[in-house]
Coordinates of C-alpha atoms (C1' of nucleotides) in Angstrom, one line a residue:
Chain A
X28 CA 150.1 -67.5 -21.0
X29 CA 148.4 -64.3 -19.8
X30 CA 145.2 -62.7 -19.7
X31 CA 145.2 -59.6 -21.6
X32 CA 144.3 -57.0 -20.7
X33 CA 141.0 -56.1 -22.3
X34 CA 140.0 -59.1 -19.6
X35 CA 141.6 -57.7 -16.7
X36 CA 139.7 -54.3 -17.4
X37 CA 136.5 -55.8 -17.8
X38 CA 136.6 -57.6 -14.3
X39 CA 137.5 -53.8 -12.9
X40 CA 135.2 -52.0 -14.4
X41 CA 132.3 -54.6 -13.9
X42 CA 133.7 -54.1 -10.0
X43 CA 133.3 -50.4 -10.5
X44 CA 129.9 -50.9 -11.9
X45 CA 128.6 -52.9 -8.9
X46 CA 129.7 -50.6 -6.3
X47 CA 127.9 -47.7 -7.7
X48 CA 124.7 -50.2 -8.1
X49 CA 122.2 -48.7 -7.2
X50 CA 122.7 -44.7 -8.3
X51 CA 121.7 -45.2 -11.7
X52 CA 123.6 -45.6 -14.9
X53 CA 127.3 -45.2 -14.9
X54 CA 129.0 -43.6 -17.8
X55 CA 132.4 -45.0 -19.6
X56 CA 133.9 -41.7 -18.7
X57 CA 133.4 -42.4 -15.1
X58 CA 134.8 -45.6 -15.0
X59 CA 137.8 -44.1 -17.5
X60 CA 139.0 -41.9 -15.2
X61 CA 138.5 -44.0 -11.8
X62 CA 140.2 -46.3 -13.1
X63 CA 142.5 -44.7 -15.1
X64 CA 141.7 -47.0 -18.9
X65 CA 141.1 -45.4 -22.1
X66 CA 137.4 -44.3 -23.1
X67 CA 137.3 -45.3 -26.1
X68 CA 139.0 -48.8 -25.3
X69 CA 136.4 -49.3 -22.5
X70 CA 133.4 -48.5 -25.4
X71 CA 135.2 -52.0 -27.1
X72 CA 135.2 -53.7 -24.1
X73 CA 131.7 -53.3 -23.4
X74 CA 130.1 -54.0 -26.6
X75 CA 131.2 -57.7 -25.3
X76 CA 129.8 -57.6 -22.2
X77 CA 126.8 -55.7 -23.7
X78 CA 126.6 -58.8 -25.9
X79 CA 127.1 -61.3 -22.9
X80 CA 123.9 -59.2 -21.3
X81 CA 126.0 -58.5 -18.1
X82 CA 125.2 -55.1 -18.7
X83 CA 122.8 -52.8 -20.5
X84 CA 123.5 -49.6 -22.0
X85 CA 121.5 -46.1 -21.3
X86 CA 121.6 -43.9 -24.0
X87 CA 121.5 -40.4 -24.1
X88 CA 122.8 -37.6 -21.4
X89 CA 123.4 -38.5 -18.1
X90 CA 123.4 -42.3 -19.6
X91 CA 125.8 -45.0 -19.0
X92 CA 125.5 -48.4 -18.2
X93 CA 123.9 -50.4 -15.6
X94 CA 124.2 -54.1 -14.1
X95 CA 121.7 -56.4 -16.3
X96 CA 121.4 -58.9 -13.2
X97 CA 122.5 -59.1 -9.2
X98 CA 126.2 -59.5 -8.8
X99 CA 125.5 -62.2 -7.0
X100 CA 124.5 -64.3 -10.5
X101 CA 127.5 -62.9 -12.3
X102 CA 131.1 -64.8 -11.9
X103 CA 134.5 -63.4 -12.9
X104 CA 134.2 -66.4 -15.5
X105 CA 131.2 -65.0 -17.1
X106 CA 133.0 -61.5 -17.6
X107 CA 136.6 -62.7 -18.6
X108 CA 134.8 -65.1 -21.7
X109 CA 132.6 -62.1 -23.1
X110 CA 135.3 -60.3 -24.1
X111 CA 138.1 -63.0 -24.4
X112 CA 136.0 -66.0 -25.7
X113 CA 136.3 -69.6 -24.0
X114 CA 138.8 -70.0 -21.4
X115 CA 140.7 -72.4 -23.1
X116 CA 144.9 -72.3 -22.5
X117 CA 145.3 -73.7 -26.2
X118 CA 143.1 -74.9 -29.3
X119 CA 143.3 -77.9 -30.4
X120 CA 141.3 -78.3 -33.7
X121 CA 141.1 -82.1 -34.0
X122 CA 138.8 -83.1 -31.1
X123 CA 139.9 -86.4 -30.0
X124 CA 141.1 -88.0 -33.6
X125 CA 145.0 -86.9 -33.1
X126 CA 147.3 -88.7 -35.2
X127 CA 150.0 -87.9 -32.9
X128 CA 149.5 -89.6 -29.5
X129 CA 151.2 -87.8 -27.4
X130 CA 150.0 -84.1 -28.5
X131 CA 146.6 -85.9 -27.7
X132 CA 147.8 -86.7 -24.0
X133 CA 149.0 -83.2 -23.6
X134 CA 145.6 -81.8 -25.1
X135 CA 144.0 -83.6 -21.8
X136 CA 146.6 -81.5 -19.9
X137 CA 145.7 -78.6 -21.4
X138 CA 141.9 -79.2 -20.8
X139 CA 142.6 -80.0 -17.4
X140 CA 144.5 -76.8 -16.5
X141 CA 141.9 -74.4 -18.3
X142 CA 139.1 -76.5 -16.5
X143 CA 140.7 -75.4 -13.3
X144 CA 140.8 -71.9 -14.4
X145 CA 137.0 -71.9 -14.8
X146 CA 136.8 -73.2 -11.7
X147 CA 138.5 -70.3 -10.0
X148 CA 136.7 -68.0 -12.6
X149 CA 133.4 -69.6 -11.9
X150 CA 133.6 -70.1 -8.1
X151 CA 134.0 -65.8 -7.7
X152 CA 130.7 -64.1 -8.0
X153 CA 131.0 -60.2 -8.8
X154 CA 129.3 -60.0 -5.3
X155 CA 132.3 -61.9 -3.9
X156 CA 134.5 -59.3 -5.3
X157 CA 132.4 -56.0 -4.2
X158 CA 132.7 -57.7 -0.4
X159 CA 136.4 -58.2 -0.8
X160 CA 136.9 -54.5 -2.2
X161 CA 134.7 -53.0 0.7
X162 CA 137.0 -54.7 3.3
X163 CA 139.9 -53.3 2.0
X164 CA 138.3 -50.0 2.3
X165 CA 137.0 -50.3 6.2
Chain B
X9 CA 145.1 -66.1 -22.5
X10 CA 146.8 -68.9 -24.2
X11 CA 149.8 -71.0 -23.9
X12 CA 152.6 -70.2 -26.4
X13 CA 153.7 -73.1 -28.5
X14 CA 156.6 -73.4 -27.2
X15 CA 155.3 -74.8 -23.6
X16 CA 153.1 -77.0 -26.1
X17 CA 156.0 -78.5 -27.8
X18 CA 158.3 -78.5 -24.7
X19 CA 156.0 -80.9 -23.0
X20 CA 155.2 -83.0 -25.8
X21 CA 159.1 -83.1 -26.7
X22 CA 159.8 -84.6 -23.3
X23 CA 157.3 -87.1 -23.3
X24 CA 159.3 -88.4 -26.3
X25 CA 162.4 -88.6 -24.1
X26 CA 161.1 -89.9 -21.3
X27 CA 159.2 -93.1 -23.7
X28 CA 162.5 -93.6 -24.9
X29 CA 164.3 -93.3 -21.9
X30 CA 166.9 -96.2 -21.3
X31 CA 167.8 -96.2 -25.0
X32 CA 170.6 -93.4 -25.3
X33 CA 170.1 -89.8 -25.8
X34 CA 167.5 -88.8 -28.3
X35 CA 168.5 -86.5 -31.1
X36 CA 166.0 -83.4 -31.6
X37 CA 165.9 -84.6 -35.3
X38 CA 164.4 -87.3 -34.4
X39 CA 162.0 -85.4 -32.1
X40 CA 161.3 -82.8 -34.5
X41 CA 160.5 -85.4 -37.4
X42 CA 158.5 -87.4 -34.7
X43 CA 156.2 -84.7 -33.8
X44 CA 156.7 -82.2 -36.5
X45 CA 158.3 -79.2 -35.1
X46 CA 160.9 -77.5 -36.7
X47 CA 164.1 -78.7 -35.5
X48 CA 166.0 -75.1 -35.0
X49 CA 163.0 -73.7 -32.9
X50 CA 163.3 -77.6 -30.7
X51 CA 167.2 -76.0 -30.4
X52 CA 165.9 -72.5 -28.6
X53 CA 163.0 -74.8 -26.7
X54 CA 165.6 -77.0 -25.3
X55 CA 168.3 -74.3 -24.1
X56 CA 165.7 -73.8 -21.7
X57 CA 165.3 -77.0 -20.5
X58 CA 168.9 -77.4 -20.2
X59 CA 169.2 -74.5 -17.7
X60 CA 166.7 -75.7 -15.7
X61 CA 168.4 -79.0 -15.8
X62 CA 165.4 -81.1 -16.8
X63 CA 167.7 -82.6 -19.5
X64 CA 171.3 -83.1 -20.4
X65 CA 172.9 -82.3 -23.6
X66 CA 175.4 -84.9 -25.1
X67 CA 177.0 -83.5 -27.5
X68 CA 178.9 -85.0 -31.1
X69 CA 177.6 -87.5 -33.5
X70 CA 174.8 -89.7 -32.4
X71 CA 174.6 -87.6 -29.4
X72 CA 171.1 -86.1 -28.3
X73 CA 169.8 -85.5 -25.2
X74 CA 168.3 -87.5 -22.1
X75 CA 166.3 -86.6 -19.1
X76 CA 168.4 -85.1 -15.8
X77 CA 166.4 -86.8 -13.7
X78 CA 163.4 -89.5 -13.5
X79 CA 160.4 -88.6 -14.9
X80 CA 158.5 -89.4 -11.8
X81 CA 160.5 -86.6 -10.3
X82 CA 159.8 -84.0 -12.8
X83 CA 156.1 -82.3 -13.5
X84 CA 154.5 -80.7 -16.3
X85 CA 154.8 -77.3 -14.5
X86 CA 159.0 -77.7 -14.5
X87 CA 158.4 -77.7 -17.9
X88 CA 156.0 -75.3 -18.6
X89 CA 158.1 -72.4 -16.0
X90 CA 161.5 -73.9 -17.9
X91 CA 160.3 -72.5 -21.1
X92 CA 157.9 -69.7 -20.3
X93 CA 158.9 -67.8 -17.0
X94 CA 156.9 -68.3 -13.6
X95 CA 153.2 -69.3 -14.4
X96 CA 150.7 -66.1 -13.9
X97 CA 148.4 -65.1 -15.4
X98 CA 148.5 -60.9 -15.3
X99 CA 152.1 -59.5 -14.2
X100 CA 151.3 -57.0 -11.4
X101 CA 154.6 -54.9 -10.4
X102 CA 153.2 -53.3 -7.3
X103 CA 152.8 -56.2 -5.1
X104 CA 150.0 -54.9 -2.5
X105 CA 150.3 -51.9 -3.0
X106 CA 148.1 -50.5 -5.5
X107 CA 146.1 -47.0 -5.3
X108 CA 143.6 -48.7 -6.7
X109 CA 141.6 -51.1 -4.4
X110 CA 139.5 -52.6 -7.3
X111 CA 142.5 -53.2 -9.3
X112 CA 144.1 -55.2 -6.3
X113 CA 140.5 -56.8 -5.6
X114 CA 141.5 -58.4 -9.0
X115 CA 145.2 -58.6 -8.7
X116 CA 144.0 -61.2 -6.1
X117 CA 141.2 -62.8 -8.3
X118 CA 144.1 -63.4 -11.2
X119 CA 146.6 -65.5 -8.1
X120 CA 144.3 -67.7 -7.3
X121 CA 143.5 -68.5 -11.2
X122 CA 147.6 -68.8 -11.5
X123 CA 147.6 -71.1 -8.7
X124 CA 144.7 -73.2 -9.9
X125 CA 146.9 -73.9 -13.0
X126 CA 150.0 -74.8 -11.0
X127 CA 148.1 -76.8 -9.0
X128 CA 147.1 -79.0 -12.1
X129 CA 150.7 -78.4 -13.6
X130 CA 152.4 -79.7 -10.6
X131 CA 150.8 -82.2 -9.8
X132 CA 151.2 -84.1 -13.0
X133 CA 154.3 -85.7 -13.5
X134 CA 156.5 -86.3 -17.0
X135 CA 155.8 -90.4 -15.8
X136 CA 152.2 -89.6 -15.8
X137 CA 152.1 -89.0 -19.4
X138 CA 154.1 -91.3 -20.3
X139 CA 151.6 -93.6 -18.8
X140 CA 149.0 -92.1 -20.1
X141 CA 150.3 -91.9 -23.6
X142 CA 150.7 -95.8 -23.1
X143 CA 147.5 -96.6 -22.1
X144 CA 146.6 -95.1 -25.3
X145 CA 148.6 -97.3 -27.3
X146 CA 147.7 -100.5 -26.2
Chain C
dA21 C1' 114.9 -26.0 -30.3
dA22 C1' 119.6 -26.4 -29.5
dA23 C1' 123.4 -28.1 -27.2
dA24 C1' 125.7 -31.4 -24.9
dA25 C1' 126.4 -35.9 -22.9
dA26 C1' 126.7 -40.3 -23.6
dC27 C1' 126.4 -44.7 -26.1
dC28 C1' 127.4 -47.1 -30.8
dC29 C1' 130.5 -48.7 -34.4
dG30 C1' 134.0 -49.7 -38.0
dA31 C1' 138.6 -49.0 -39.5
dG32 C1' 143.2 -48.8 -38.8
dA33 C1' 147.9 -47.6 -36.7
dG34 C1' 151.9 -48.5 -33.7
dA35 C1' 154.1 -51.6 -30.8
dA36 C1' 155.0 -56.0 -29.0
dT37 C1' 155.1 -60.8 -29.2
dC38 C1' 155.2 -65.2 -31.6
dG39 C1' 157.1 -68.6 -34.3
dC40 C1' 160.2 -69.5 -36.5
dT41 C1' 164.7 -69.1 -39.9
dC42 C1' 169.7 -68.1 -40.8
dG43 C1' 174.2 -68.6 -40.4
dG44 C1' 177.4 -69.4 -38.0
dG45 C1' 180.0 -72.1 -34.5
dT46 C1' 182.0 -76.5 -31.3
dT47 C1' 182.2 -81.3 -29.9
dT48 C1' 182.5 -86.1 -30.6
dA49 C1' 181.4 -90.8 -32.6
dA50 C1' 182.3 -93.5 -36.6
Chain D
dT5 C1' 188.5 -86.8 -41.4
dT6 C1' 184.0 -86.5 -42.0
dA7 C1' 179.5 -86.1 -40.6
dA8 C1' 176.1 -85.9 -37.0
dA9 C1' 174.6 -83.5 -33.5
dC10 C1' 174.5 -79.9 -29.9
dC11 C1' 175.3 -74.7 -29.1
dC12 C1' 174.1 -69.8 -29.9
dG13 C1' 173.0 -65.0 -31.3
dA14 C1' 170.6 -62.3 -34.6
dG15 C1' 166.8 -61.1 -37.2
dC16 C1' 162.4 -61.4 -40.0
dG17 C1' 157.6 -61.9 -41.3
dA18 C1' 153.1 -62.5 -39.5
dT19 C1' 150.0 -62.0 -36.0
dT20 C1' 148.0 -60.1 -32.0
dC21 C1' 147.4 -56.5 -28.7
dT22 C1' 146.2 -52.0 -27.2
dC23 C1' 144.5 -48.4 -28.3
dT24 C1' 143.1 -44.1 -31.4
dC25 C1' 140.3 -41.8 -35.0
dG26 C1' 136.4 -40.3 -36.9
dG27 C1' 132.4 -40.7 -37.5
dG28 C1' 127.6 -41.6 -36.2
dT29 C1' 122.7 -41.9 -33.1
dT30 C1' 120.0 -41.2 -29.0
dT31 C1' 118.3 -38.7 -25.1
dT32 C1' 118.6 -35.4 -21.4
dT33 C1' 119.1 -30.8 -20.1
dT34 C1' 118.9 -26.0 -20.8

DNA sequence: AAAAAACCCGAGAGAATCGCTCGGGTTTAA
DNA sequence: TTAAACCCGAGCGATTCTCTCGGGTTTTTT
């Protein structure tokens, strides 16, 4: 039960990305080095969000990437499921149709405690976390 | 991001006990046929339930084990911890004091996701369900 | 035109974790 | 006395994680 952390960097970096907003593209090595991840890990990490459009790549010298939208229309939830999938704390196969009846009342456990990840996930806008990360600076 | 089996079969191997509460200890054969897990690994799960004194170990020939306590008084997230350690989501060593504001931005971000789960986790009891699993039945 | 910066991409390697199994106990009811 | 059941440590195969390697291609800068 633990986020890995190809999640975790994602949220930084994407936190990285929005605070140098408007300077134009940011490069991978940038980001490597402020925040202290492997390059060529981070190059993984955003073919996902690339994927997820929550970021477009600029090719070429002096490249990088850049915010596809506003941080305000991006949540922590929509960064954490382009590189980890669905939040969902375990996968049940058989939807509904358990034999078992019990492992069926757990499933609605399960669903319940990943639905109120998302919310957590869902409720934070990148925005919300560029405000928080200015505070702590002033 | 996913729950081990073990919290899985921890929780579903206590509803057993608690539907047959009244009627003696429960043998984990019986458990482990019931919901098929294997029995040995049900020995390891329950060593852990047994230090956190969710259930009580009667040893010898028809012997088995029964809850320590009512099942109204114990929640999904005793069960959960008893098994898999404190319930976060990212382990973060340097509590507050990290170098690197973004990464403590979303050292915050992952407690609030860890407490959205406990939330749901604690507030659902083992008699819960039970009741649910009832419900089901009939 | 050349060089360098940067993204793009597939494959795989080392380490850790997971999900058990094995092989032994000890205790106690029948 | 036998068998059922709990108790316990060690280890093993498979999977997953975290990252590296070695190649590209694209585009800016010089």
């Amino acid at each position: 039960m633990r986020l890995s952390t190809k999640g975790q960097y994602a949220v930084r970096a994407m936190v990285v990305l929005a605070m140098h907003g408007g300077a134009g593209p940011v490069s991978l090595r940038f980001i490597a080095e402020r925040e202290d991840i492997s390059e060529q890990y981070l190059e993984q990490i955003f073919i996902g969000l690339k994927k997820a459009q929550l970021v477009t790549g600029v090719r070429g010298a002096s490249g990088g990437y850049t915010l596809a939208k506003p941080a305000q229309l991006m949540t922590s939830g929509d960064i954490v499921r382009a590189v980890e999938g669905p939040i969902k704390i375990v996968d049940c196969e058989h939807n509904g149709t358990c034999e078992r009846v019990q492992s069926c009342v757990t499933r609605e456990l399960w669903e319940r405690v990943s639905a109120g990840m998302s919310q957590v996930l869902d409720a934070t806008t990148l925005a919300d976390l560029v405000l928080r990360a200015r505070e702590k600076i002033n």
